[in-house]
CSV table of C-alpha atoms in Angstrom, one decimal:
chain,number,residue,atom,x,y,z
A,1,VAL,CA,-17.5,0.9,-15.8
A,2,GLN,CA,-18.8,3.9,-13.9
A,3,ALA,CA,-17.2,2.6,-10.6
A,4,VAL,CA,-13.8,2.3,-12.4
A,5,GLN,CA,-14.1,5.9,-13.6
A,6,ILE,CA,-15.0,7.1,-10.1
A,7,MET,CA,-12.0,5.2,-8.6
A,8,LYS,CA,-9.7,6.7,-11.2
A,9,GLN,CA,-10.9,10.2,-10.4
A,10,SER,CA,-10.5,9.6,-6.7
A,11,TYR,CA,-7.2,7.7,-6.8
A,12,GLY,CA,-5.4,9.0,-9.9
A,13,ASP,CA,-4.9,7.6,-13.3
A,14,GLY,CA,-1.4,6.3,-12.9
A,15,MET,CA,0.2,9.3,-14.5
A,16,GLU,CA,2.8,11.2,-12.5
A,17,GLU,CA,1.5,10.2,-9.1
A,18,ASP,CA,3.2,11.7,-6.1
A,19,CYS,CA,2.2,9.1,-3.5
A,20,LEU,CA,1.3,5.4,-4.0
A,21,ILE,CA,-0.8,3.2,-1.7
A,22,ILE,CA,-0.5,-0.5,-2.4
A,23,LEU,CA,-3.1,-3.0,-1.0
A,24,ASP,CA,-1.9,-6.6,-0.4
A,25,GLY,CA,-4.2,-8.9,-2.4
A,26,SER,CA,-2.9,-12.2,-1.0
A,27,GLY,CA,-5.2,-15.0,0.2
A,28,SER,CA,-4.5,-14.2,3.8
A,29,MET,CA,-6.1,-10.8,3.4
A,30,ASN,CA,-9.4,-12.6,2.8
A,31,GLU,CA,-9.5,-13.9,6.4
A,32,GLU,CA,-11.4,-12.1,9.2
A,33,GLY,CA,-12.4,-9.1,7.2
A,34,LYS,CA,-8.8,-7.9,6.5
A,35,ARG,CA,-9.5,-7.2,2.8
A,36,THR,CA,-12.5,-5.0,3.6
A,37,ALA,CA,-10.4,-3.2,6.4
A,38,GLY,CA,-7.5,-2.8,3.9
A,39,GLU,CA,-9.8,-1.3,1.3
A,40,TYR,CA,-11.3,1.1,3.9
A,41,LEU,CA,-7.8,2.2,5.0
A,42,LEU,CA,-6.8,2.7,1.4
A,43,ARG,CA,-9.8,5.0,0.8
A,44,ALA,CA,-9.3,6.8,4.1
A,45,MET,CA,-5.6,7.5,3.4
A,46,ALA,CA,-6.3,8.6,-0.2
A,47,GLY,CA,-9.1,10.9,1.0
A,48,PHE,CA,-6.9,12.4,3.7
A,49,ILE,CA,-4.2,13.1,1.1
A,50,ARG,CA,-6.8,14.6,-1.3
A,51,ASP,CA,-8.2,16.9,1.5
A,52,TYR,CA,-5.0,17.9,3.4
A,53,PHE,CA,-2.3,17.6,0.7
A,54,PRO,CA,-4.2,19.0,-2.3
A,55,GLY,CA,-1.1,19.3,-4.5
A,56,VAL,CA,-0.2,15.6,-4.0
A,57,ARG,CA,-1.6,13.1,-6.6
A,58,CYS,CA,-2.3,9.8,-5.0
A,59,GLY,CA,-2.3,6.5,-6.9
A,60,ALA,CA,-4.0,3.3,-5.5
A,61,TYR,CA,-2.8,-0.2,-6.5
A,62,THR,CA,-3.3,-3.8,-5.6
A,63,TRP,CA,-0.5,-6.3,-5.4
A,64,GLY,CA,-0.9,-10.0,-6.1
A,65,GLU,CA,0.6,-11.7,-9.1
A,66,SER,CA,1.3,-8.2,-10.4
A,67,VAL,CA,0.8,-4.7,-9.2
A,68,ALA,CA,-2.3,-3.2,-10.9
A,69,HIS,CA,-4.2,0.0,-10.6
A,70,TYR,CA,-6.8,-0.5,-7.8
A,71,GLY,CA,-9.6,0.9,-10.0
A,72,ASP,CA,-8.9,-1.5,-12.8
A,73,LYS,CA,-8.6,-4.7,-10.8
A,74,SER,CA,-10.6,-5.9,-7.8
A,75,VAL,CA,-8.6,-7.5,-5.0
A,76,GLY,CA,-10.8,-10.5,-5.7
A,77,ASP,CA,-10.5,-13.7,-3.7
A,78,GLY,CA,-6.8,-13.5,-3.0
A,79,VAL,CA,-3.9,-14.7,-5.1
A,80,LYS,CA,-0.4,-15.9,-4.6
A,81,LEU,CA,1.9,-12.9,-4.3
A,82,ASN,CA,4.7,-12.2,-6.8
A,83,ALA,CA,7.4,-10.6,-4.7
A,84,GLY,CA,9.3,-9.6,-7.8
A,85,ALA,CA,6.4,-7.7,-9.1
A,86,LEU,CA,6.4,-5.5,-6.1
A,87,THR,CA,10.1,-4.9,-6.0
A,88,THR,CA,10.1,-4.0,-9.7
A,89,PHE,CA,7.2,-1.6,-9.2
A,90,VAL,CA,9.0,0.1,-6.3
A,91,ALA,CA,12.2,0.3,-8.4
A,92,GLU,CA,10.2,2.0,-11.2
A,93,HIS,CA,9.0,4.7,-8.7
A,94,PRO,CA,12.2,5.9,-7.1
A,95,ASP,CA,11.8,8.6,-4.4
A,96,THR,CA,8.0,8.2,-4.6
A,97,PRO,CA,6.4,7.8,-1.2
A,98,ILE,CA,4.8,4.4,-1.0
A,99,ILE,CA,2.5,2.9,1.6
A,100,LEU,CA,1.9,-0.9,1.7
A,101,VAL,CA,-1.3,-2.0,3.4
A,102,SER,CA,-0.8,-5.6,4.4
A,103,ASP,CA,-1.1,-8.2,7.1
A,104,GLY,CA,2.5,-9.1,6.6
A,105,ASN,CA,1.8,-12.8,6.4
A,106,PHE,CA,4.4,-13.7,3.8
A,107,SER,CA,6.3,-16.9,3.2
A,108,VAL,CA,10.0,-17.2,4.0
A,109,HIS,CA,10.7,-17.0,0.2
A,110,GLU,CA,8.6,-13.9,-0.2
A,111,CYS,CA,10.3,-12.2,2.8
A,112,LYS,CA,13.7,-12.9,1.3
A,113,ALA,CA,12.7,-11.6,-2.1
A,114,LEU,CA,11.2,-8.4,-0.5
A,115,SER,CA,14.1,-7.7,1.9
A,116,SER,CA,15.6,-5.2,-0.6
A,117,LEU,CA,12.8,-2.8,0.2
A,118,SER,CA,14.2,-2.2,3.7
A,119,GLY,CA,16.8,0.1,2.3
A,120,ILE,CA,14.2,2.4,0.7
A,121,GLU,CA,13.5,5.4,2.9
A,122,CYS,CA,10.3,6.5,1.3
A,123,ILE,CA,8.3,3.3,1.9
A,124,ARG,CA,6.0,2.6,4.9
A,125,ALA,CA,3.5,-0.1,5.9
A,126,VAL,CA,0.1,-0.1,7.6
A,127,MET,CA,-0.7,-3.4,9.3
A,128,VAL,CA,-4.1,-4.9,8.9
A,129,GLY,CA,-5.7,-7.6,11.1
A,130,ALA,CA,-5.3,-9.0,14.6
A,131,ASP,CA,-2.8,-11.5,13.2
A,132,ALA,CA,-0.6,-9.0,11.4
A,133,ASN,CA,3.0,-10.1,11.3
A,134,CYS,CA,4.9,-7.0,12.5
A,135,PRO,CA,8.3,-8.7,12.6
A,136,SER,CA,7.9,-9.8,9.0
A,137,LEU,CA,7.0,-6.3,7.9
A,138,GLN,CA,9.9,-4.8,9.9
A,139,LYS,CA,12.3,-7.1,8.1
A,140,ILE,CA,10.8,-6.1,4.7
A,141,ILE,CA,10.1,-2.3,5.3
A,142,GLY,CA,12.4,-1.5,8.2
A,143,ARG,CA,12.0,-0.6,11.8
A,144,GLY,CA,10.2,2.6,12.7
A,145,ARG,CA,8.3,2.5,9.4
A,146,ILE,CA,5.4,0.2,10.4
A,147,PHE,CA,2.1,1.6,11.6
A,148,GLU,CA,-0.9,0.0,13.2
A,149,SER,CA,-4.2,0.4,11.3
A,150,VAL,CA,-5.4,3.0,13.8
A,151,ASP,CA,-2.4,5.1,12.9
A,152,ALA,CA,-2.9,5.1,9.1
A,153,ILE,CA,-3.4,8.8,8.9
A,154,GLU,CA,-0.3,9.4,11.0
A,155,CYS,CA,1.6,7.2,8.6
A,156,VAL,CA,0.6,9.4,5.7
A,157,ARG,CA,1.6,12.6,7.6
A,158,HIS,CA,4.9,11.0,8.6
A,159,LEU,CA,5.7,10.0,5.1
A,160,LEU,CA,4.6,13.1,3.2
A,161,MET,CA,6.0,15.6,5.8
A,162,ARG,CA,9.4,14.0,6.1
A,163,GLY,CA,12.4,15.9,5.0
């Protein structure tokens, strides 16, 4: 319970968040330490936002069968992704900067269902893992909006300083 409260203090309580970071909770993220790397990236980006963009409230989420607040639900052992849950979540947060932390290893069906995200200017992705599927993420998010893990902080700056 205390850990959940600390996470909510650090990453927001879901109320009026100015920037959202969503961690892919699929089974492929459990391979080769990608889940741990993704969680580290989420924390690093949220910390950077807190320290360098003090007026920006950051919310952290996991995406699997649904999109849930990161502090309330562990990424766990990996689940089957529900593409509709992510597209609905993004639609409910129009014009809110969103960063997806993912390996991009989606099925053809998931890619088709997520393709509507490519038209949304305020979404970016940070790739995780040596086997990250950049072409898949580019189809979903759009060219020029995909960042390597080492460039996660640049992704935040790029997104929050656009305009």
